[in-house]
């Protein structure tokens, strides 16, 4: 996943910086402090979503491996009903 912010990495106010990485001078309380808080929330949400997707991949992989083992276990056995 790319690390670009909203509007392709451009700051909404057109300052040409990545909003996910606020510059040190913009961290002081001022007009854009709310904007920084919002971007940090978006970043946390993005990281949270990545963790969820990663866990889903782990679970899917585990299920596939289990299916594979069961197929190997029952291979060659005649199932009688």
Short mmCIF file of N, CA and C in Angstrom, two decimals:
data_model
loop_
_atom_site.label_atom_id
_atom_site.label_comp_id
_atom_site.label_asym_id
_atom_site.label_seq_id
_atom_site.Cartn_x
_atom_site.Cartn_y
_atom_site.Cartn_z
N UNK A 1 0.84 -1.19 0.00
CA UNK A 1 0.00 0.00 0.00
C UNK A 1 0.88 1.24 0.00
N UNK A 2 0.47 2.23 -0.77
CA UNK A 2 1.26 3.46 -0.83
C UNK A 2 0.99 4.30 0.42
N UNK A 3 1.92 5.17 0.70
CA UNK A 3 1.81 6.00 1.89
C UNK A 3 1.25 7.37 1.53
N UNK A 4 0.59 7.47 0.38
CA UNK A 4 0.07 8.76 -0.05
C UNK A 4 -1.19 9.10 0.72
N UNK A 5 -1.35 10.38 0.94
CA UNK A 5 -2.54 10.84 1.66
C UNK A 5 -3.67 11.12 0.71
N UNK A 6 -4.64 11.87 1.18
CA UNK A 6 -5.77 12.28 0.37
C UNK A 6 -5.22 13.19 -0.74
N UNK A 7 -5.87 13.21 -1.89
CA UNK A 7 -5.46 14.03 -3.04
C UNK A 7 -4.05 13.70 -3.50
N UNK A 8 -3.69 12.42 -3.47
CA UNK A 8 -2.41 12.00 -4.01
C UNK A 8 -1.22 12.56 -3.28
N UNK A 9 -1.30 12.69 -1.97
CA UNK A 9 -0.17 13.16 -1.19
C UNK A 9 -0.09 14.66 -1.08
N UNK A 10 -0.97 15.37 -1.77
CA UNK A 10 -0.98 16.83 -1.69
C UNK A 10 -1.80 17.26 -0.48
N UNK A 11 -1.32 18.26 0.20
CA UNK A 11 -2.05 18.83 1.33
C UNK A 11 -3.31 19.49 0.79
N UNK A 12 -4.47 19.32 1.44
CA UNK A 12 -5.70 19.97 0.96
C UNK A 12 -5.56 21.48 0.81
N UNK A 13 -4.66 22.10 1.60
CA UNK A 13 -4.48 23.55 1.49
C UNK A 13 -3.43 23.90 0.44
N UNK A 14 -2.92 22.90 -0.27
CA UNK A 14 -2.01 23.17 -1.37
C UNK A 14 -0.60 23.52 -0.95
N UNK A 15 -0.17 23.08 0.23
CA UNK A 15 1.19 23.40 0.66
C UNK A 15 2.19 22.38 0.11
N UNK A 16 1.69 21.33 -0.54
CA UNK A 16 2.56 20.38 -1.20
C UNK A 16 3.28 19.42 -0.27
N UNK A 17 2.72 19.13 0.89
CA UNK A 17 3.34 18.16 1.80
C UNK A 17 2.39 17.00 2.00
N UNK A 18 2.92 15.90 2.48
CA UNK A 18 2.09 14.72 2.73
C UNK A 18 1.37 14.91 4.06
N UNK A 19 0.03 14.94 4.06
CA UNK A 19 -0.70 15.19 5.30
C UNK A 19 -0.52 14.09 6.35
N UNK A 20 -0.09 12.88 5.93
CA UNK A 20 0.12 11.82 6.91
C UNK A 20 1.43 12.01 7.68
N UNK A 21 2.30 12.88 7.17
CA UNK A 21 3.55 13.17 7.86
C UNK A 21 3.63 14.68 8.07
N UNK A 22 2.94 15.20 9.09
CA UNK A 22 2.95 16.65 9.30
C UNK A 22 4.36 17.14 9.60
N UNK A 23 4.72 18.28 9.04
CA UNK A 23 6.03 18.88 9.29
C UNK A 23 6.07 19.38 10.74
N UNK A 24 7.27 19.49 11.29
CA UNK A 24 7.39 19.87 12.70
C UNK A 24 6.82 21.25 12.98
N UNK A 25 7.02 22.19 12.04
CA UNK A 25 6.53 23.54 12.31
C UNK A 25 5.00 23.60 12.33
N UNK A 26 4.33 22.65 11.65
CA UNK A 26 2.87 22.70 11.62
C UNK A 26 2.26 21.99 12.83
N UNK A 27 3.09 21.43 13.71
CA UNK A 27 2.56 20.74 14.89
C UNK A 27 2.19 21.72 16.00
N UNK A 28 2.61 22.98 15.88
CA UNK A 28 2.23 23.96 16.89
C UNK A 28 0.76 24.27 16.75
N UNK A 29 0.13 24.64 17.85
CA UNK A 29 -1.29 24.95 17.80
C UNK A 29 -1.50 26.16 16.90
N UNK A 30 -2.42 26.01 15.98
CA UNK A 30 -2.68 27.09 15.03
C UNK A 30 -3.91 26.77 14.23
N UNK A 31 -3.98 27.32 13.04
CA UNK A 31 -5.16 27.11 12.19
C UNK A 31 -5.28 25.66 11.74
N UNK A 32 -4.15 24.99 11.54
CA UNK A 32 -4.20 23.65 10.96
C UNK A 32 -4.10 22.54 12.00
N UNK A 33 -4.26 22.86 13.30
CA UNK A 33 -4.13 21.80 14.31
C UNK A 33 -5.27 20.79 14.19
N UNK A 34 -6.47 21.26 13.88
CA UNK A 34 -7.60 20.33 13.70
C UNK A 34 -7.36 19.42 12.52
N UNK A 35 -6.81 19.99 11.48
CA UNK A 35 -6.50 19.21 10.28
C UNK A 35 -5.50 18.10 10.61
N UNK A 36 -4.49 18.42 11.42
CA UNK A 36 -3.48 17.42 11.80
C UNK A 36 -4.12 16.31 12.63
N UNK A 37 -4.99 16.68 13.57
CA UNK A 37 -5.68 15.68 14.39
C UNK A 37 -6.48 14.75 13.49
N UNK A 38 -7.17 15.32 12.50
CA UNK A 38 -7.98 14.52 11.58
C UNK A 38 -7.10 13.56 10.78
N UNK A 39 -5.97 14.05 10.30
CA UNK A 39 -5.07 13.20 9.51
C UNK A 39 -4.49 12.08 10.35
N UNK A 40 -4.19 12.38 11.64
CA UNK A 40 -3.68 11.32 12.51
C UNK A 40 -4.73 10.25 12.72
N UNK A 41 -5.99 10.67 12.87
CA UNK A 41 -7.08 9.69 13.02
C UNK A 41 -7.19 8.83 11.77
N UNK A 42 -7.11 9.47 10.60
CA UNK A 42 -7.17 8.72 9.35
C UNK A 42 -6.03 7.71 9.28
N UNK A 43 -4.84 8.13 9.69
CA UNK A 43 -3.68 7.25 9.64
C UNK A 43 -3.88 6.06 10.58
N UNK A 44 -4.37 6.32 11.80
CA UNK A 44 -4.63 5.23 12.75
C UNK A 44 -5.65 4.27 12.17
N UNK A 45 -6.69 4.81 11.54
CA UNK A 45 -7.73 3.97 10.94
C UNK A 45 -7.13 3.11 9.83
N UNK A 46 -6.27 3.73 9.01
CA UNK A 46 -5.64 3.02 7.90
C UNK A 46 -4.78 1.87 8.43
N UNK A 47 -3.99 2.15 9.49
CA UNK A 47 -3.13 1.12 10.08
C UNK A 47 -4.01 0.00 10.67
N UNK A 48 -5.11 0.38 11.33
CA UNK A 48 -6.03 -0.62 11.89
C UNK A 48 -6.61 -1.51 10.82
N UNK A 49 -6.99 -0.92 9.69
CA UNK A 49 -7.55 -1.70 8.59
C UNK A 49 -6.50 -2.66 8.03
N UNK A 50 -5.25 -2.21 7.94
CA UNK A 50 -4.18 -3.08 7.44
C UNK A 50 -3.99 -4.28 8.37
N UNK A 51 -4.07 -4.04 9.68
CA UNK A 51 -3.92 -5.14 10.64
C UNK A 51 -5.06 -6.15 10.49
N UNK A 52 -6.29 -5.65 10.29
CA UNK A 52 -7.44 -6.53 10.12
C UNK A 52 -7.27 -7.39 8.87
N UNK A 53 -6.87 -6.76 7.76
CA UNK A 53 -6.67 -7.49 6.51
C UNK A 53 -5.58 -8.55 6.70
N UNK A 54 -4.52 -8.18 7.41
CA UNK A 54 -3.42 -9.11 7.65
C UNK A 54 -3.90 -10.33 8.44
N UNK A 55 -4.71 -10.12 9.47
CA UNK A 55 -5.23 -11.23 10.27
C UNK A 55 -6.15 -12.12 9.43
N UNK A 56 -6.97 -11.49 8.57
CA UNK A 56 -7.84 -12.27 7.69
C UNK A 56 -7.00 -13.20 6.81
N UNK A 57 -5.88 -12.68 6.29
CA UNK A 57 -5.02 -13.50 5.44
C UNK A 57 -4.46 -14.68 6.22
N UNK A 58 -4.08 -14.44 7.49
CA UNK A 58 -3.58 -15.53 8.33
C UNK A 58 -4.65 -16.61 8.49
N UNK A 59 -5.88 -16.20 8.79
CA UNK A 59 -6.97 -17.15 9.03
C UNK A 59 -7.27 -17.95 7.77
N UNK A 60 -7.35 -17.26 6.62
CA UNK A 60 -7.62 -17.95 5.35
C UNK A 60 -6.52 -18.97 5.07
N UNK A 61 -5.27 -18.58 5.31
CA UNK A 61 -4.14 -19.49 5.08
C UNK A 61 -4.26 -20.72 5.97
N UNK A 62 -4.61 -20.51 7.24
CA UNK A 62 -4.73 -21.62 8.19
C UNK A 62 -5.83 -22.59 7.74
N UNK A 63 -6.97 -22.04 7.29
CA UNK A 63 -8.08 -22.89 6.84
C UNK A 63 -7.66 -23.70 5.61
N UNK A 64 -6.96 -23.05 4.68
CA UNK A 64 -6.51 -23.76 3.47
C UNK A 64 -5.56 -24.90 3.82
N UNK A 65 -4.64 -24.64 4.76
CA UNK A 65 -3.69 -25.67 5.17
C UNK A 65 -4.42 -26.84 5.83
N UNK A 66 -5.43 -26.53 6.63
CA UNK A 66 -6.20 -27.57 7.30
C UNK A 66 -6.93 -28.43 6.27
N UNK A 67 -7.54 -27.78 5.27
CA UNK A 67 -8.22 -28.52 4.20
C UNK A 67 -7.24 -29.44 3.47
N UNK A 68 -6.05 -28.93 3.23
CA UNK A 68 -5.02 -29.70 2.53
C UNK A 68 -4.66 -30.95 3.34
N UNK A 69 -4.48 -30.77 4.66
CA UNK A 69 -4.12 -31.89 5.53
C UNK A 69 -5.24 -32.93 5.56
N UNK A 70 -6.50 -32.47 5.60
CA UNK A 70 -7.62 -33.40 5.62
C UNK A 70 -7.69 -34.19 4.32
N UNK A 71 -7.44 -33.53 3.20
CA UNK A 71 -7.46 -34.23 1.91
C UNK A 71 -6.37 -35.30 1.88
N UNK A 72 -5.17 -34.95 2.39
CA UNK A 72 -4.07 -35.92 2.44
C UNK A 72 -4.44 -37.10 3.34
N UNK A 73 -5.09 -36.81 4.45
CA UNK A 73 -5.44 -37.83 5.43
C UNK A 73 -6.43 -38.84 4.85
N UNK A 74 -7.42 -38.32 4.11
CA UNK A 74 -8.47 -39.20 3.59
C UNK A 74 -8.18 -39.72 2.19
N UNK A 75 -7.02 -39.40 1.65
CA UNK A 75 -6.68 -39.84 0.29
C UNK A 75 -6.61 -41.36 0.23
N UNK A 76 -7.25 -41.93 -0.76
CA UNK A 76 -7.17 -43.37 -0.95
C UNK A 76 -8.13 -44.17 -0.08
N UNK A 77 -8.87 -43.53 0.79
CA UNK A 77 -9.83 -44.26 1.62
C UNK A 77 -11.18 -44.27 0.92
N UNK A 78 -11.82 -45.41 0.95
CA UNK A 78 -13.18 -45.50 0.40
C UNK A 78 -14.16 -45.09 1.49
N UNK A 79 -15.00 -44.14 1.18
CA UNK A 79 -15.98 -43.69 2.16
C UNK A 79 -17.27 -44.47 1.92
N UNK A 80 -17.69 -45.22 2.93
CA UNK A 80 -18.92 -46.00 2.82
C UNK A 80 -20.04 -45.31 3.58
N UNK A 81 -21.19 -45.26 2.92
CA UNK A 81 -22.35 -44.63 3.56
C UNK A 81 -23.35 -45.72 3.92
#
